[in-house]
Amino acid sequence: MSSTERGPTAASRTVRLVTLGCARNEVDSEELAARLESAGWTLADDEDDDGASVVLVNTCGFIQAAKEDSISEILSAAQSGRPVVAAGCLAERYGAELADALPEAEVISFDDYAAVAERLDGVLAGERRPAHTPRDRRRLLPLAPADRQTGGPYIPGHGSPAPVGSTGSITAAAERAGFLLPARGCCAAGCRGGSPRR
C-alpha cells in the first residue's frame, strides 16, 4: 500500500492558519493550532506560505467589510492550488450556503473544531464532506466565571444575577431586557450565530 493510500504523510501535514476578525477568533485559532499540533500537524510560518499543504482561514462575519475580507482571503488562498478550509464566524453563519457559493473551500462548523485534524486529513485525502446547515447558537451564559458558580448572568440595569439553576428566570430576564447573548460570542453583536434582539 502506498503512502497516498494510507493517508497524508507527516511531511505533507502542514497548515497555514489565517486569522481574521476579533480577539475571539484569535483565541479560536490558538485552540485550532493546539489541536492540530497535538495531532501531528505542523504550522507553517506566515512568510513560508509555500510550505503549507492546506490553508485554514478562520473567517469573520461580523460586518460587510469583514465578510468581504474573509471571502477575498479564501479566494486568494485557493489561487495557490492548495486545499482551503473555511472556519470561524462566516463559515458558521452561512454553512452550506457558503460552501455552494465558494466551492474553492471546505466549510467547517464550530462543531468540527474538536476533530479539526481529522477534517484536514480528509481534505488532504480529497474527501469532501457536506457543509453544515446553520442553526441559532444563541443561549445565555453567565458573564464571569465566578457567576457560573454563584448565580446566573447579570444584565446591567435589570436586577441582580439570577439564582443558579433558574434557567426559566434567566431566559425571562433576557427577554425583558430585549436580547440574548451569543453562546461563544466575541461580542454582543452576535457574530457567533445570530444578531441580538434589541
mmCIF file of C-alpha atoms in Angstrom:
data_model
loop_
_atom_site.group_PDB
_atom_site.id
_atom_site.type_symbol
_atom_site.label_atom_id
_atom_site.label_comp_id
_atom_site.label_asym_id
_atom_site.label_seq_id
_atom_site.Cartn_x
_atom_site.Cartn_y
_atom_site.Cartn_z
ATOM 1 C CA MET A 1 0.000 0.000 0.000
ATOM 2 C CA SER A 2 1.445 3.384 -0.980
ATOM 3 C CA SER A 3 1.641 6.336 1.422
ATOM 4 C CA THR A 4 -1.107 8.108 -0.515
ATOM 5 C CA GLU A 5 -3.394 5.123 0.008
ATOM 6 C CA ARG A 6 -2.679 5.154 3.748
ATOM 7 C CA GLY A 7 -3.475 8.870 4.038
ATOM 8 C CA PRO A 8 -1.486 12.057 4.470
ATOM 9 C CA THR A 9 2.162 11.656 5.409
ATOM 10 C CA ALA A 10 3.706 13.568 8.296
ATOM 11 C CA ALA A 11 5.693 15.671 5.832
ATOM 12 C CA SER A 12 2.536 16.691 3.970
ATOM 13 C CA ARG A 13 0.570 17.646 7.104
ATOM 14 C CA THR A 14 1.449 21.340 7.216
ATOM 15 C CA VAL A 15 -1.197 24.028 7.639
ATOM 16 C CA ARG A 16 -1.138 27.775 7.193
ATOM 17 C CA LEU A 17 -3.597 29.271 9.672
ATOM 18 C CA VAL A 18 -5.020 32.679 8.731
ATOM 19 C CA THR A 19 -6.946 34.515 11.449
ATOM 20 C CA LEU A 20 -9.335 37.311 10.563
ATOM 21 C CA GLY A 21 -11.559 39.394 12.808
ATOM 22 C CA CYS A 22 -11.763 39.822 16.533
ATOM 23 C CA ALA A 23 -9.850 38.676 19.579
ATOM 24 C CA ARG A 24 -12.240 35.733 19.983
ATOM 25 C CA ASN A 25 -11.087 34.436 16.594
ATOM 26 C CA GLU A 26 -7.502 34.702 17.799
ATOM 27 C CA VAL A 27 -8.428 32.518 20.775
ATOM 28 C CA ASP A 28 -10.213 30.061 18.480
ATOM 29 C CA SER A 29 -7.150 29.979 16.192
ATOM 30 C CA GLU A 30 -4.937 29.196 19.175
ATOM 31 C CA GLU A 31 -7.290 26.336 20.045
ATOM 32 C CA LEU A 32 -7.259 25.059 16.460
ATOM 33 C CA ALA A 33 -3.460 25.341 16.297
ATOM 34 C CA ALA A 34 -3.034 23.415 19.557
ATOM 35 C CA ARG A 35 -5.390 20.660 18.406
ATOM 36 C CA LEU A 36 -3.621 20.393 15.057
ATOM 37 C CA GLU A 37 -0.134 20.315 16.576
ATOM 38 C CA SER A 38 -1.161 17.678 19.121
ATOM 39 C CA ALA A 39 -2.374 15.536 16.203
ATOM 40 C CA GLY A 40 0.965 15.853 14.401
ATOM 41 C CA TRP A 41 0.257 18.767 12.078
ATOM 42 C CA THR A 42 2.931 21.416 11.563
ATOM 43 C CA LEU A 43 2.000 25.092 11.477
ATOM 44 C CA ALA A 44 3.582 26.963 8.568
ATOM 45 C CA ASP A 45 5.071 30.372 9.175
ATOM 46 C CA ASP A 46 3.134 33.212 7.579
ATOM 47 C CA GLU A 47 6.200 34.018 5.499
ATOM 48 C CA ASP A 48 6.590 30.365 4.469
ATOM 49 C CA ASP A 49 3.352 30.250 2.505
ATOM 50 C CA ASP A 50 4.755 27.685 0.054
ATOM 51 C CA GLY A 51 5.361 25.140 2.820
ATOM 52 C CA ALA A 52 1.693 24.604 3.682
ATOM 53 C CA SER A 53 -0.265 21.677 2.283
ATOM 54 C CA VAL A 54 -3.592 23.167 3.489
ATOM 55 C CA VAL A 55 -4.729 26.731 4.242
ATOM 56 C CA LEU A 56 -7.172 27.113 7.135
ATOM 57 C CA VAL A 57 -8.922 30.512 7.117
ATOM 58 C CA ASN A 58 -10.600 31.464 10.401
ATOM 59 C CA THR A 59 -13.163 33.884 8.967
ATOM 60 C CA CYS A 60 -15.098 36.820 10.375
ATOM 61 C CA GLY A 61 -18.719 37.527 9.533
ATOM 62 C CA PHE A 62 -19.425 40.494 11.773
ATOM 63 C CA ILE A 63 -19.827 43.345 9.278
ATOM 64 C CA GLN A 64 -19.937 43.501 5.490
ATOM 65 C CA ALA A 65 -16.278 44.573 5.190
ATOM 66 C CA ALA A 66 -15.187 41.616 7.339
ATOM 67 C CA LYS A 67 -17.250 39.227 5.225
ATOM 68 C CA GLU A 68 -15.640 40.618 2.069
ATOM 69 C CA ASP A 69 -12.146 40.304 3.595
ATOM 70 C CA SER A 70 -12.870 36.694 4.546
ATOM 71 C CA ILE A 71 -14.101 35.786 1.069
ATOM 72 C CA SER A 72 -11.139 37.567 -0.510
ATOM 73 C CA GLU A 73 -8.723 35.639 1.728
ATOM 74 C CA ILE A 74 -10.380 32.325 0.839
ATOM 75 C CA LEU A 75 -10.167 33.073 -2.898
ATOM 76 C CA SER A 76 -6.572 34.268 -2.593
ATOM 77 C CA ALA A 77 -5.587 31.105 -0.719
ATOM 78 C CA ALA A 78 -7.328 28.966 -3.356
ATOM 79 C CA GLN A 79 -5.191 30.553 -6.092
ATOM 80 C CA SER A 80 -2.186 28.824 -4.534
ATOM 81 C CA GLY A 81 -3.603 25.484 -5.665
ATOM 82 C CA ARG A 82 -3.631 24.137 -2.108
ATOM 83 C CA PRO A 83 -6.837 22.954 -0.439
ATOM 84 C CA VAL A 84 -8.597 25.668 1.584
ATOM 85 C CA VAL A 85 -10.735 25.165 4.679
ATOM 86 C CA ALA A 86 -13.047 27.936 5.925
ATOM 87 C CA ALA A 87 -13.800 28.038 9.650
ATOM 88 C CA GLY A 88 -14.958 30.772 12.001
ATOM 89 C CA CYS A 89 -17.952 33.083 12.114
ATOM 90 C CA LEU A 90 -18.638 33.458 8.394
ATOM 91 C CA ALA A 91 -18.387 29.696 7.877
ATOM 92 C CA GLU A 92 -20.594 29.034 10.900
ATOM 93 C CA ARG A 93 -23.238 31.581 9.984
ATOM 94 C CA TYR A 94 -23.632 30.565 6.322
ATOM 95 C CA GLY A 95 -22.541 26.888 6.288
ATOM 96 C CA ALA A 96 -23.852 25.083 3.211
ATOM 97 C CA GLU A 97 -24.759 28.365 1.507
ATOM 98 C CA LEU A 98 -21.122 29.489 1.731
ATOM 99 C CA ALA A 99 -19.899 26.082 0.545
ATOM 100 C CA ASP A 100 -22.177 26.305 -2.507
ATOM 101 C CA ALA A 101 -21.060 29.858 -3.285
ATOM 102 C CA LEU A 102 -17.346 29.116 -2.729
ATOM 103 C CA PRO A 103 -16.589 25.574 -3.882
ATOM 104 C CA GLU A 104 -12.907 26.512 -3.536
ATOM 105 C CA ALA A 105 -13.170 25.900 0.209
ATOM 106 C CA GLU A 106 -14.266 23.125 2.509
ATOM 107 C CA VAL A 107 -16.539 24.755 5.109
ATOM 108 C CA ILE A 108 -16.396 23.501 8.697
ATOM 109 C CA SER A 109 -18.519 24.314 11.725
ATOM 110 C CA PHE A 110 -17.623 25.146 15.313
ATOM 111 C CA ASP A 111 -18.745 21.574 15.982
ATOM 112 C CA ASP A 112 -15.826 20.350 13.844
ATOM 113 C CA TYR A 113 -13.161 22.067 15.951
ATOM 114 C CA ALA A 114 -12.663 19.070 18.259
ATOM 115 C CA ALA A 115 -11.882 16.941 15.193
ATOM 116 C CA VAL A 116 -10.120 19.621 13.121
ATOM 117 C CA ALA A 117 -7.061 17.427 12.467
ATOM 118 C CA GLU A 118 -9.327 14.672 11.176
ATOM 119 C CA ARG A 119 -11.168 17.173 8.964
ATOM 120 C CA LEU A 120 -7.906 18.470 7.472
ATOM 121 C CA ASP A 121 -6.652 14.902 6.936
ATOM 122 C CA GLY A 122 -9.839 14.277 4.972
ATOM 123 C CA VAL A 123 -9.285 17.414 2.895
ATOM 124 C CA LEU A 124 -5.730 16.271 2.073
ATOM 125 C CA ALA A 125 -7.120 12.879 1.071
ATOM 126 C CA GLY A 126 -9.504 14.600 -1.349
ATOM 127 C CA GLU A 127 -12.633 13.952 0.685
ATOM 128 C CA ARG A 128 -15.457 16.479 0.563
ATOM 129 C CA ARG A 129 -17.884 16.492 3.466
ATOM 130 C CA PRO A 130 -21.263 18.177 3.185
ATOM 131 C CA ALA A 131 -21.274 21.545 4.928
ATOM 132 C CA HIS A 132 -23.482 22.074 7.945
ATOM 133 C CA THR A 133 -26.858 23.768 7.997
ATOM 134 C CA PRO A 134 -26.557 26.884 10.164
ATOM 135 C CA ARG A 135 -28.550 26.959 13.382
ATOM 136 C CA ASP A 136 -29.194 29.503 16.073
ATOM 137 C CA ARG A 137 -26.475 29.091 18.694
ATOM 138 C CA ARG A 138 -27.561 31.883 20.985
ATOM 139 C CA ARG A 139 -28.058 30.986 24.594
ATOM 140 C CA LEU A 140 -27.455 32.776 27.819
ATOM 141 C CA LEU A 141 -24.159 32.452 29.627
ATOM 142 C CA PRO A 142 -23.038 33.972 32.896
ATOM 143 C CA LEU A 143 -20.825 36.961 32.221
ATOM 144 C CA ALA A 144 -17.966 35.941 34.520
ATOM 145 C CA PRO A 145 -16.619 32.557 35.661
ATOM 146 C CA ALA A 146 -17.495 33.394 39.281
ATOM 147 C CA ASP A 147 -21.112 33.952 38.263
ATOM 148 C CA ARG A 148 -21.251 30.428 36.865
ATOM 149 C CA GLN A 149 -20.945 29.034 40.383
ATOM 150 C CA THR A 150 -22.794 31.638 42.454
ATOM 151 C CA GLY A 151 -25.541 32.820 40.195
ATOM 152 C CA GLY A 152 -26.725 33.473 36.708
ATOM 153 C CA PRO A 153 -25.941 36.238 34.279
ATOM 154 C CA TYR A 154 -26.186 39.850 35.338
ATOM 155 C CA ILE A 155 -27.844 42.186 32.891
ATOM 156 C CA PRO A 156 -26.890 45.747 33.901
ATOM 157 C CA GLY A 157 -29.925 47.752 34.927
ATOM 158 C CA HIS A 158 -32.141 44.659 35.133
ATOM 159 C CA GLY A 159 -31.766 43.423 38.705
ATOM 160 C CA SER A 160 -29.300 41.101 40.359
ATOM 161 C CA PRO A 161 -27.936 37.840 38.939
ATOM 162 C CA ALA A 162 -30.446 35.019 38.688
ATOM 163 C CA PRO A 163 -30.001 32.104 41.073
ATOM 164 C CA VAL A 164 -28.157 29.033 39.817
ATOM 165 C CA GLY A 165 -30.442 26.584 38.096
ATOM 166 C CA SER A 166 -33.228 29.010 37.305
ATOM 167 C CA THR A 167 -32.965 28.787 33.533
ATOM 168 C CA GLY A 168 -36.517 29.999 33.056
ATOM 169 C CA SER A 169 -35.874 33.148 35.072
ATOM 170 C CA ILE A 170 -32.611 33.775 33.209
ATOM 171 C CA THR A 171 -34.361 33.496 29.863
ATOM 172 C CA ALA A 172 -37.231 35.651 31.092
ATOM 173 C CA ALA A 173 -34.794 38.326 32.317
ATOM 174 C CA ALA A 174 -33.088 38.377 28.951
ATOM 175 C CA GLU A 175 -36.411 38.571 27.139
ATOM 176 C CA ARG A 176 -37.449 41.505 29.341
ATOM 177 C CA ALA A 177 -34.088 43.163 28.612
ATOM 178 C CA GLY A 178 -34.710 42.576 24.908
ATOM 179 C CA PHE A 179 -31.709 40.452 23.928
ATOM 180 C CA LEU A 180 -29.971 37.095 24.080
ATOM 181 C CA LEU A 181 -26.236 36.654 24.484
ATOM 182 C CA PRO A 182 -24.351 34.584 21.856
ATOM 183 C CA ALA A 183 -23.111 31.203 23.053
ATOM 184 C CA ARG A 184 -19.460 31.599 22.070
ATOM 185 C CA GLY A 185 -19.819 35.275 21.368
ATOM 186 C CA CYS A 186 -16.944 37.533 20.624
ATOM 187 C CA CYS A 187 -19.242 40.473 21.136
ATOM 188 C CA ALA A 188 -22.847 41.334 21.846
ATOM 189 C CA ALA A 189 -23.405 41.864 18.123
ATOM 190 C CA GLY A 190 -23.820 38.125 17.769
ATOM 191 C CA CYS A 191 -21.305 37.094 15.137
ATOM 192 C CA ARG A 192 -21.363 33.668 16.807
ATOM 193 C CA GLY A 193 -24.699 32.674 15.420
ATOM 194 C CA GLY A 194 -27.150 35.480 15.094
ATOM 195 C CA SER A 195 -27.871 39.053 15.939
ATOM 196 C CA PRO A 196 -29.137 40.033 19.356
ATOM 197 C CA ARG A 197 -32.627 41.417 19.555
ATOM 198 C CA ARG A 198 -32.780 44.986 20.775
#
